[in-house]
GROMACS .gro file of C-alpha atoms in nm:
model
  375
    1MET     CA    1 -14.793  -5.660   1.275
    2ARG     CA    2 -14.702  -5.303   1.421
    3SER     CA    3 -14.418  -5.473   1.598
    4ARG     CA    4 -14.284  -5.579   1.260
    5GLN     CA    5 -14.339  -5.221   1.120
    6ARG     CA    6 -14.161  -5.075   1.396
    7MET     CA    7 -13.863  -5.334   1.370
    8PHE     CA    8 -13.831  -5.238   1.000
    9ALA     CA    9 -13.837  -4.858   1.067
   10ALA     CA   10 -13.570  -4.913   1.328
   11VAL     CA   11 -13.339  -5.109   1.073
   12MET     CA   12 -13.398  -4.850   0.831
   13ARG     CA   13 -13.303  -4.558   1.060
   14LEU     CA   14 -13.002  -4.765   1.151
   15LEU     CA   15 -12.888  -4.819   0.789
   16LEU     CA   16 -12.949  -4.433   0.712
   17LYS     CA   17 -12.715  -4.336   1.019
   18CYS     CA   18 -12.448  -4.593   0.898
   19LEU     CA   19 -12.464  -4.443   0.551
   20ARG     CA   20 -12.436  -4.097   0.690
   21LEU     CA   21 -12.154  -4.162   0.925
   22GLY     CA   22 -11.973  -4.343   0.601
   23ARG     CA   23 -12.015  -4.053   0.397
   24ARG     CA   24 -11.881  -3.797   0.693
   25ARG     CA   25 -11.584  -4.030   0.738
   26ARG     CA   26 -11.511  -4.030   0.360
   27PHE     CA   27 -11.538  -3.665   0.361
   28LYS     CA   28 -11.302  -3.630   0.636
   29LEU     CA   29 -11.057  -3.871   0.487
   30VAL     CA   30 -11.059  -3.663   0.168
   31GLN     CA   31 -11.008  -3.323   0.354
   32GLN     CA   32 -10.707  -3.498   0.530
   33VAL     CA   33 -10.563  -3.615   0.224
   34GLU     CA   34 -10.602  -3.278   0.054
   35GLN     CA   35 -10.446  -3.115   0.373
   36LEU     CA   36 -10.141  -3.344   0.374
   37TRP     CA   37 -10.106  -3.271  -0.022
   38HIS     CA   38 -10.121  -2.896   0.010
   39TYR     CA   39  -9.873  -2.901   0.323
   40GLY     CA   40  -9.626  -3.133   0.137
   41HIS     CA   41  -9.645  -2.906  -0.179
   42LEU     CA   42  -9.591  -2.599   0.038
   43CYS     CA   43  -9.283  -2.763   0.231
   44LEU     CA   44  -9.138  -2.873  -0.120
   45ARG     CA   45  -9.172  -2.550  -0.274
   46SER     CA   46  -9.028  -2.364   0.062
   47LEU     CA   47  -8.719  -2.580   0.044
   48LEU     CA   48  -8.676  -2.547  -0.348
   49TYR     CA   49  -8.778  -2.196  -0.396
   50ASN     CA   50  -8.542  -1.985  -0.617
   51SER     CA   51  -8.628  -1.672  -0.790
   52PHE     CA   52  -8.404  -1.752  -1.051
   53THR     CA   53  -8.573  -2.093  -1.129
   54ASN     CA   54  -8.680  -2.127  -1.495
   55GLY     CA   55  -8.709  -2.397  -1.743
   56ASP     CA   56  -8.318  -2.408  -1.826
   57VAL     CA   57  -8.252  -2.482  -1.446
   58VAL     CA   58  -8.505  -2.738  -1.422
   59LEU     CA   59  -8.373  -2.909  -1.742
   60ASP     CA   60  -8.023  -2.880  -1.611
   61SER     CA   61  -8.124  -3.045  -1.268
   62LEU     CA   62  -8.309  -3.326  -1.446
   63PHE     CA   63  -7.986  -3.378  -1.676
   64GLU     CA   64  -7.750  -3.359  -1.366
   65PRO     CA   65  -7.685  -3.759  -1.340
   66ILE     CA   66  -7.577  -3.769  -1.721
   67TYR     CA   67  -7.364  -3.461  -1.661
   68TRP     CA   68  -7.196  -3.630  -1.363
   69LEU     CA   69  -7.146  -3.949  -1.567
   70VAL     CA   70  -6.996  -3.782  -1.867
   71ASP     CA   71  -6.755  -3.574  -1.637
   72HIS     CA   72  -6.624  -3.881  -1.480
   73VAL     CA   73  -6.577  -4.061  -1.808
   74THR     CA   74  -6.392  -3.751  -1.962
   75ARG     CA   75  -6.182  -3.731  -1.649
   76TRP     CA   76  -6.059  -4.083  -1.660
   77PHE     CA   77  -6.045  -4.113  -2.053
   78GLY     CA   78  -5.819  -3.812  -2.074
   79VAL     CA   79  -5.507  -3.981  -2.064
   80VAL     CA   80  -5.626  -4.225  -2.347
   81PHE     CA   81  -5.721  -3.936  -2.556
   82VAL     CA   82  -5.373  -3.774  -2.524
   83ALA     CA   83  -5.196  -4.110  -2.602
   84LEU     CA   84  -5.442  -4.142  -2.907
   85VAL     CA   85  -5.318  -3.777  -3.010
   86ILE     CA   86  -4.963  -3.863  -2.969
   87GLY     CA   87  -4.993  -4.196  -3.133
   88LEU     CA   88  -5.186  -4.089  -3.453
   89THR     CA   89  -4.932  -3.768  -3.478
   90SER     CA   90  -4.632  -4.016  -3.436
   91SER     CA   91  -4.735  -4.237  -3.700
   92ILE     CA   92  -4.802  -3.976  -3.961
   93VAL     CA   93  -4.459  -3.826  -3.895
   94ALA     CA   94  -4.301  -4.179  -3.923
   95ILE     CA   95  -4.487  -4.243  -4.263
   96VAL     CA   96  -4.354  -3.905  -4.379
   97TYR     CA   97  -3.997  -3.990  -4.268
   98ILE     CA   98  -3.996  -4.343  -4.389
   99CYS     CA   99  -4.192  -4.321  -4.699
  100LEU     CA  100  -4.229  -4.007  -4.849
  101LEU     CA  101  -3.906  -3.827  -4.777
  102PRO     CA  102  -3.677  -4.043  -4.939
  103LEU     CA  103  -3.924  -4.008  -5.247
  104ILE     CA  104  -3.927  -3.639  -5.239
  105LEU     CA  105  -3.540  -3.631  -5.198
  106GLN     CA  106  -3.511  -3.854  -5.529
  107THR     CA  107  -3.795  -3.684  -5.776
  108TYR     CA  108  -3.839  -3.330  -5.639
  109THR     CA  109  -3.596  -3.039  -5.751
  110PRO     CA  110  -3.356  -2.864  -5.518
  111ALA     CA  111  -3.588  -2.561  -5.420
  112TRP     CA  112  -3.891  -2.772  -5.345
  113ILE     CA  113  -3.678  -2.993  -5.139
  114CYS     CA  114  -3.552  -2.698  -4.924
  115TRP     CA  115  -3.936  -2.573  -4.914
  116HIS     CA  116  -4.069  -2.906  -4.792
  117LEU     CA  117  -3.790  -2.943  -4.537
  118ALA     CA  118  -3.798  -2.615  -4.382
  119TYR     CA  119  -4.203  -2.575  -4.384
  120GLY     CA  120  -4.252  -2.921  -4.273
  121HIS     CA  121  -3.995  -2.936  -3.967
  122TRP     CA  122  -4.098  -2.577  -3.856
  123ASN     CA  123  -4.479  -2.676  -3.871
  124LEU     CA  124  -4.387  -2.999  -3.664
  125ILE     CA  125  -4.179  -2.792  -3.414
  126MET     CA  126  -4.494  -2.552  -3.349
  127ILE     CA  127  -4.734  -2.837  -3.298
  128VAL     CA  128  -4.512  -3.033  -3.059
  129PHE     CA  129  -4.424  -2.721  -2.840
  130HIS     CA  130  -4.778  -2.580  -2.826
  131TYR     CA  131  -4.937  -2.926  -2.758
  132TYR     CA  132  -4.693  -2.967  -2.481
  133MET     CA  133  -4.736  -2.641  -2.322
  134ALA     CA  134  -5.096  -2.696  -2.346
  135ILE     CA  135  -5.117  -3.014  -2.176
  136THR     CA  136  -4.862  -2.914  -1.916
  137THR     CA  137  -4.961  -2.546  -1.838
  138SER     CA  138  -5.221  -2.495  -1.559
  139PRO     CA  139  -5.502  -2.286  -1.697
  140GLY     CA  140  -5.485  -2.064  -1.349
  141HIS     CA  141  -5.688  -2.098  -1.039
  142PRO     CA  142  -5.818  -1.848  -0.808
  143PRO     CA  143  -5.651  -1.796  -0.456
  144GLN     CA  144  -5.880  -1.956  -0.165
  145ALA     CA  145  -5.847  -1.618   0.038
  146LYS     CA  146  -6.054  -1.330  -0.089
  147ASP     CA  147  -5.782  -1.071   0.010
  148ASN     CA  148  -5.702  -0.811  -0.256
  149LEU     CA  149  -5.968  -0.943  -0.475
  150THR     CA  150  -6.228  -0.663  -0.603
  151GLY     CA  151  -6.565  -0.759  -0.752
  152VAL     CA  152  -6.571  -1.120  -0.680
  153SER     CA  153  -6.858  -1.366  -0.613
  154ILE     CA  154  -6.858  -1.689  -0.421
  155CYS     CA  155  -6.861  -2.003  -0.629
  156ARG     CA  156  -7.164  -2.221  -0.534
  157LYS     CA  157  -6.982  -2.548  -0.564
  158CYS     CA  158  -6.626  -2.510  -0.418
  159ILE     CA  159  -6.744  -2.194  -0.178
  160ALA     CA  160  -6.433  -2.005  -0.284
  161PRO     CA  161  -6.390  -1.645  -0.449
  162LYS     CA  162  -6.468  -1.645  -0.787
  163PRO     CA  163  -6.343  -1.342  -0.999
  164ALA     CA  164  -6.470  -1.208  -1.311
  165ARG     CA  165  -6.437  -1.468  -1.613
  166THR     CA  166  -6.393  -1.728  -1.368
  167HIS     CA  167  -6.601  -2.067  -1.387
  168HIS     CA  168  -6.607  -2.405  -1.195
  169CYS     CA  169  -6.500  -2.686  -1.385
  170SER     CA  170  -6.705  -2.995  -1.283
  171ILE     CA  171  -6.448  -3.230  -1.436
  172CYS     CA  172  -6.144  -3.075  -1.253
  173ASN     CA  173  -6.368  -2.990  -0.970
  174ARG     CA  174  -6.203  -2.646  -0.956
  175CYS     CA  175  -6.256  -2.278  -1.057
  176VAL     CA  176  -6.061  -2.166  -1.346
  177LEU     CA  177  -5.958  -1.855  -1.453
  178LYS     CA  178  -6.098  -1.709  -1.773
  179MET     CA  179  -6.232  -2.054  -1.829
  180ASP     CA  180  -6.286  -2.170  -2.214
  181HIS     CA  181  -6.389  -2.533  -2.178
  182HIS     CA  182  -6.236  -2.854  -2.069
  183CYS     CA  183  -6.048  -3.023  -2.357
  184PRO     CA  184  -6.041  -3.420  -2.309
  185TRP     CA  185  -5.769  -3.432  -2.613
  186LEU     CA  186  -5.562  -3.208  -2.369
  187ASN     CA  187  -5.668  -3.361  -2.024
  188ASN     CA  188  -5.676  -3.029  -1.903
  189CYS     CA  189  -5.894  -2.710  -1.884
  190VAL     CA  190  -5.842  -2.452  -2.158
  191GLY     CA  191  -5.795  -2.120  -1.929
  192HIS     CA  192  -5.610  -1.797  -1.905
  193TYR     CA  193  -5.280  -1.929  -1.901
  194ASN     CA  194  -5.305  -2.200  -2.155
  195HIS     CA  195  -5.567  -2.068  -2.397
  196ARG     CA  196  -5.299  -1.936  -2.646
  197TYR     CA  197  -5.120  -2.279  -2.661
  198PHE     CA  198  -5.438  -2.437  -2.729
  199PHE     CA  199  -5.541  -2.220  -3.015
  200SER     CA  200  -5.194  -2.232  -3.148
  201PHE     CA  201  -5.196  -2.612  -3.130
  202CYS     CA  202  -5.501  -2.643  -3.335
  203LEU     CA  203  -5.414  -2.371  -3.573
  204PHE     CA  204  -5.070  -2.523  -3.649
  205MET     CA  205  -5.217  -2.883  -3.649
  206THR     CA  206  -5.463  -2.774  -3.903
  207MET     CA  207  -5.187  -2.613  -4.113
  208GLY     CA  208  -4.999  -2.936  -4.113
  209CYS     CA  209  -5.284  -3.168  -4.199
  210ILE     CA  210  -5.376  -2.939  -4.489
  211TYR     CA  211  -4.999  -2.933  -4.615
  212CYS     CA  212  -5.003  -3.305  -4.600
  213SER     CA  213  -5.310  -3.354  -4.784
  214ILE     CA  214  -5.216  -3.094  -5.042
  215SER     CA  215  -4.880  -3.250  -5.085
  216GLY     CA  216  -4.984  -3.605  -5.105
  217TRP     CA  217  -5.259  -3.587  -5.320
  218GLU     CA  218  -5.094  -3.703  -5.620
  219MET     CA  219  -4.926  -3.981  -5.424
  220PHE     CA  220  -5.256  -4.072  -5.261
  221ARG     CA  221  -5.419  -4.113  -5.611
  222ASP     CA  222  -5.132  -4.322  -5.737
  223ALA     CA  223  -5.129  -4.538  -5.411
  224TYR     CA  224  -5.520  -4.588  -5.442
  225ALA     CA  225  -5.476  -4.707  -5.805
  226ALA     CA  226  -5.210  -4.942  -5.703
  227ILE     CA  227  -5.410  -5.089  -5.433
  228GLU     CA  228  -5.710  -5.135  -5.651
  229ARG     CA  229  -5.467  -5.313  -5.906
  230MET     CA  230  -5.340  -5.532  -5.633
  231LYS     CA  231  -5.700  -5.645  -5.555
  232LEU     CA  232  -5.768  -5.723  -5.943
  233LEU     CA  233  -5.425  -5.929  -5.955
  234GLU     CA  234  -5.489  -6.106  -5.641
  235LYS     CA  235  -5.835  -6.217  -5.777
  236GLU     CA  236  -5.661  -6.323  -6.097
  237ARG     CA  237  -5.384  -6.502  -5.922
  238LEU     CA  238  -5.648  -6.727  -5.729
  239GLN     CA  239  -5.835  -6.799  -6.042
  240VAL     CA  240  -5.526  -6.908  -6.222
  241ALA     CA  241  -5.413  -7.097  -5.910
  242ALA     CA  242  -5.760  -7.297  -5.918
  243ASN     CA  243  -5.745  -7.356  -6.300
  244GLN     CA  244  -5.359  -7.375  -6.359
  245THR     CA  245  -5.244  -7.592  -6.640
  246TYR     CA  246  -4.876  -7.665  -6.743
  247TYR     CA  247  -4.823  -7.379  -6.981
  248GLN     CA  248  -5.002  -7.104  -6.768
  249THR     CA  249  -4.813  -6.866  -6.550
  250PRO     CA  250  -4.976  -6.681  -6.246
  251PRO     CA  251  -4.978  -6.308  -6.247
  252PRO     CA  252  -4.698  -6.110  -6.076
  253THR     CA  253  -4.748  -6.032  -5.697
  254PHE     CA  254  -4.691  -5.711  -5.508
  255SER     CA  255  -4.396  -5.734  -5.251
  256PHE     CA  256  -4.495  -5.669  -4.859
  257HIS     CA  257  -4.281  -5.321  -4.889
  258GLN     CA  258  -4.506  -5.216  -5.178
  259ARG     CA  259  -4.812  -5.292  -5.013
  260ALA     CA  260  -4.725  -5.137  -4.687
  261PHE     CA  261  -4.598  -4.804  -4.888
  262HIS     CA  262  -4.929  -4.751  -5.072
  263LYS     CA  263  -5.144  -4.841  -4.771
  264SER     CA  264  -4.956  -4.612  -4.560
  265VAL     CA  265  -4.966  -4.315  -4.799
  266VAL     CA  266  -5.365  -4.397  -4.817
  267TYR     CA  267  -5.372  -4.394  -4.453
  268LEU     CA  268  -5.188  -4.049  -4.438
  269TRP     CA  269  -5.390  -3.884  -4.664
  270VAL     CA  270  -5.726  -4.005  -4.521
  271LEU     CA  271  -5.636  -3.936  -4.186
  272CYS     CA  272  -5.498  -3.563  -4.224
  273SER     CA  273  -5.786  -3.472  -4.451
  274SER     CA  274  -6.044  -3.573  -4.176
  275VAL     CA  275  -5.839  -3.410  -3.895
  276ALA     CA  276  -5.816  -3.103  -4.123
  277LEU     CA  277  -6.183  -3.082  -4.172
  278ALA     CA  278  -6.272  -3.123  -3.808
  279LEU     CA  279  -6.025  -2.955  -3.637
  280GLY     CA  280  -6.019  -2.676  -3.896
  281ALA     CA  281  -6.378  -2.595  -3.821
  282LEU     CA  282  -6.300  -2.589  -3.453
  283THR     CA  283  -6.030  -2.348  -3.524
  284LEU     CA  284  -6.234  -2.126  -3.703
  285TRP     CA  285  -6.513  -2.122  -3.446
  286HIS     CA  286  -6.238  -2.003  -3.174
  287ALA     CA  287  -6.113  -1.757  -3.408
  288ALA     CA  288  -6.449  -1.597  -3.402
  289LEU     CA  289  -6.478  -1.597  -3.029
  290ILE     CA  290  -6.127  -1.451  -2.998
  291THR     CA  291  -6.204  -1.183  -3.253
  292ARG     CA  292  -6.517  -1.078  -3.048
  293GLY     CA  293  -6.317  -1.110  -2.706
  294GLU     CA  294  -6.521  -1.371  -2.531
  295THR     CA  295  -6.469  -1.746  -2.447
  296SER     CA  296  -6.708  -2.040  -2.539
  297ILE     CA  297  -6.902  -1.994  -2.206
  298GLU     CA  298  -6.902  -1.618  -2.205
  299ARG     CA  299  -7.078  -1.661  -2.583
  300HIS     CA  300  -7.385  -1.802  -2.431
  301ILE     CA  301  -7.393  -1.576  -2.129
  302ASN     CA  302  -7.336  -1.280  -2.361
  303LYS     CA  303  -7.597  -1.399  -2.585
  304LYS     CA  304  -7.890  -1.425  -2.318
  305GLU     CA  305  -7.761  -1.085  -2.165
  306ARG     CA  306  -7.791  -0.930  -2.511
  307GLN     CA  307  -8.168  -1.054  -2.563
  308ARG     CA  308  -8.266  -0.951  -2.194
  309LEU     CA  309  -8.127  -0.599  -2.275
  310GLN     CA  310  -8.268  -0.587  -2.595
  311LYS     CA  311  -8.632  -0.634  -2.465
  312LYS     CA  312  -8.568  -0.325  -2.232
  313GLY     CA  313  -8.440  -0.100  -2.517
  314LYS     CA  314  -8.056  -0.132  -2.424
  315VAL     CA  315  -7.760  -0.254  -2.613
  316PHE     CA  316  -7.518  -0.497  -2.456
  317ARG     CA  317  -7.142  -0.415  -2.478
  318ASN     CA  318  -6.880  -0.664  -2.415
  319PRO     CA  319  -6.630  -0.501  -2.136
  320TYR     CA  320  -6.327  -0.758  -2.245
  321SER     CA  321  -6.339  -0.675  -2.619
  322TYR     CA  322  -6.121  -0.399  -2.738
  323GLY     CA  323  -6.219  -0.439  -3.120
  324SER     CA  324  -6.104  -0.720  -3.323
  325TRP     CA  325  -5.763  -0.614  -3.411
  326ASP     CA  326  -5.671  -0.526  -3.041
  327ASN     CA  327  -5.823  -0.858  -2.921
  328TRP     CA  328  -5.591  -1.054  -3.122
  329LYS     CA  329  -5.291  -0.861  -3.002
  330VAL     CA  330  -5.402  -0.898  -2.644
  331PHE     CA  331  -5.471  -1.272  -2.709
  332LEU     CA  332  -5.138  -1.332  -2.866
  333GLY     CA  333  -4.915  -1.097  -2.645
  334VAL     CA  334  -4.822  -0.890  -2.935
  335ASP     CA  335  -4.699  -0.551  -2.756
  336VAL     CA  336  -4.457  -0.452  -3.053
  337PRO     CA  337  -4.412  -0.528  -3.420
  338ARG     CA  338  -4.125  -0.767  -3.345
  339HIS     CA  339  -4.347  -0.996  -3.143
  340TRP     CA  340  -4.526  -1.098  -3.438
  341LEU     CA  341  -4.210  -1.307  -3.521
  342THR     CA  342  -4.081  -1.401  -3.177
  343ARG     CA  343  -4.410  -1.470  -2.997
  344VAL     CA  344  -4.644  -1.604  -3.299
  345LEU     CA  345  -4.429  -1.741  -3.558
  346LEU     CA  346  -4.178  -1.899  -3.331
  347PRO     CA  347  -4.218  -2.094  -3.026
  348SER     CA  348  -4.263  -1.859  -2.709
  349PRO     CA  349  -4.375  -1.940  -2.343
  350HIS     CA  350  -4.439  -1.578  -2.258
  351LEU     CA  351  -4.737  -1.526  -2.014
  352PRO     CA  352  -5.048  -1.352  -2.138
  353HIS     CA  353  -5.153  -0.999  -2.023
  354GLY     CA  354  -5.273  -0.975  -1.655
  355THR     CA  355  -5.313  -1.229  -1.388
  356GLY     CA  356  -5.692  -1.343  -1.458
  357LEU     CA  357  -5.785  -1.192  -1.145
  358SER     CA  358  -5.856  -0.851  -1.250
  359TRP     CA  359  -5.890  -0.715  -1.600
  360ASP     CA  360  -5.717  -0.378  -1.652
  361LEU     CA  361  -5.661  -0.223  -1.992
  362PRO     CA  362  -5.346  -0.397  -2.155
  363PRO     CA  363  -5.069  -0.160  -2.272
  364CYS     CA  364  -5.115  -0.282  -2.646
  365VAL     CA  365  -5.459  -0.148  -2.652
  366THR     CA  366  -5.466   0.205  -2.803
  367LYS     CA  367  -5.772   0.331  -2.658
  368GLN     CA  368  -6.066   0.247  -2.400
  369HIS     CA  369  -6.387   0.124  -2.538
  370ALA     CA  370  -6.734   0.152  -2.467
  371PRO     CA  371  -6.865   0.039  -2.122
  372LEU     CA  372  -7.079  -0.280  -2.043
  373LEU     CA  373  -7.404  -0.121  -2.109
  374ALA     CA  374  -7.523   0.168  -2.319
  375ILE     CA  375  -7.880   0.303  -2.345
   0.00000   0.00000   0.00000
């Protein structure tokens, strides 16, 4: 009996030792896992630590694959967008010359004929000139060497000097002087040397579309009514053909020329009106930016800087703004009054003020404005 009790006690002691060892091992395993977790977390933070990291930086990092896809798609489809602009514009010009111009010469008075011919051809020349210059003119790139460059930083993507107002274009994979944005409809960046061509093209294209929409409104109404009448007559013709007797005559049909004429007029008015609304809004947006002396990229930067300084009780001043009127003179390159005719109302390939590397006071500006920061 006693031997059984001793055996039972020995088994119980062995079982308790096993449980204690299991607990100790599990405890050590948990400790090791926690140590590895803290060590890995510390290594990750040490590798990715950045004092400027915030929610925007993290969000940009998460969306980096989407940005990469959009950049490559935009790069490869740029030629398609340029061909689309040329094709649509050419179709409108062809409709005007083939369909509308003979009607204008037959029905309008000589004064209105002269007005339409003069304004229409001037507007067309300005559109073609500025679009050609916008897609063929380089926006400007900073030199690779840092010689004779003051106040520059280093681009973290192309590891090259980056002067003030210069930004890296992920689509062109280069830094662009005074970069505004990359325009897929130009297949080119909008920067220091072609910003004026881009805005002038948008302005004159909007003016041309508004001109076509207003001038062709009455023709559009007549053409639309004629198309609806053609549909009704076609339905009647089919009904008569189905129930035709020996004394019934089918209704008259429209010729191919009449159908093409009416549909071309409707196509012209709808396309011009749509482009006038969309491109007009974009033109007004860029006009507001030019009035404030900033680009599309600088607007976001200046907005954040304005909010940051406002919390400190300071006022932000844009160092590249010389006042609304002077900003337009600097942008358009107007130094003397005659330049409003020769450089704005007529095609002009003149260069902008400065080189885009430094931003000295332009000669057309009458006085120096406030510095960057004012308390």
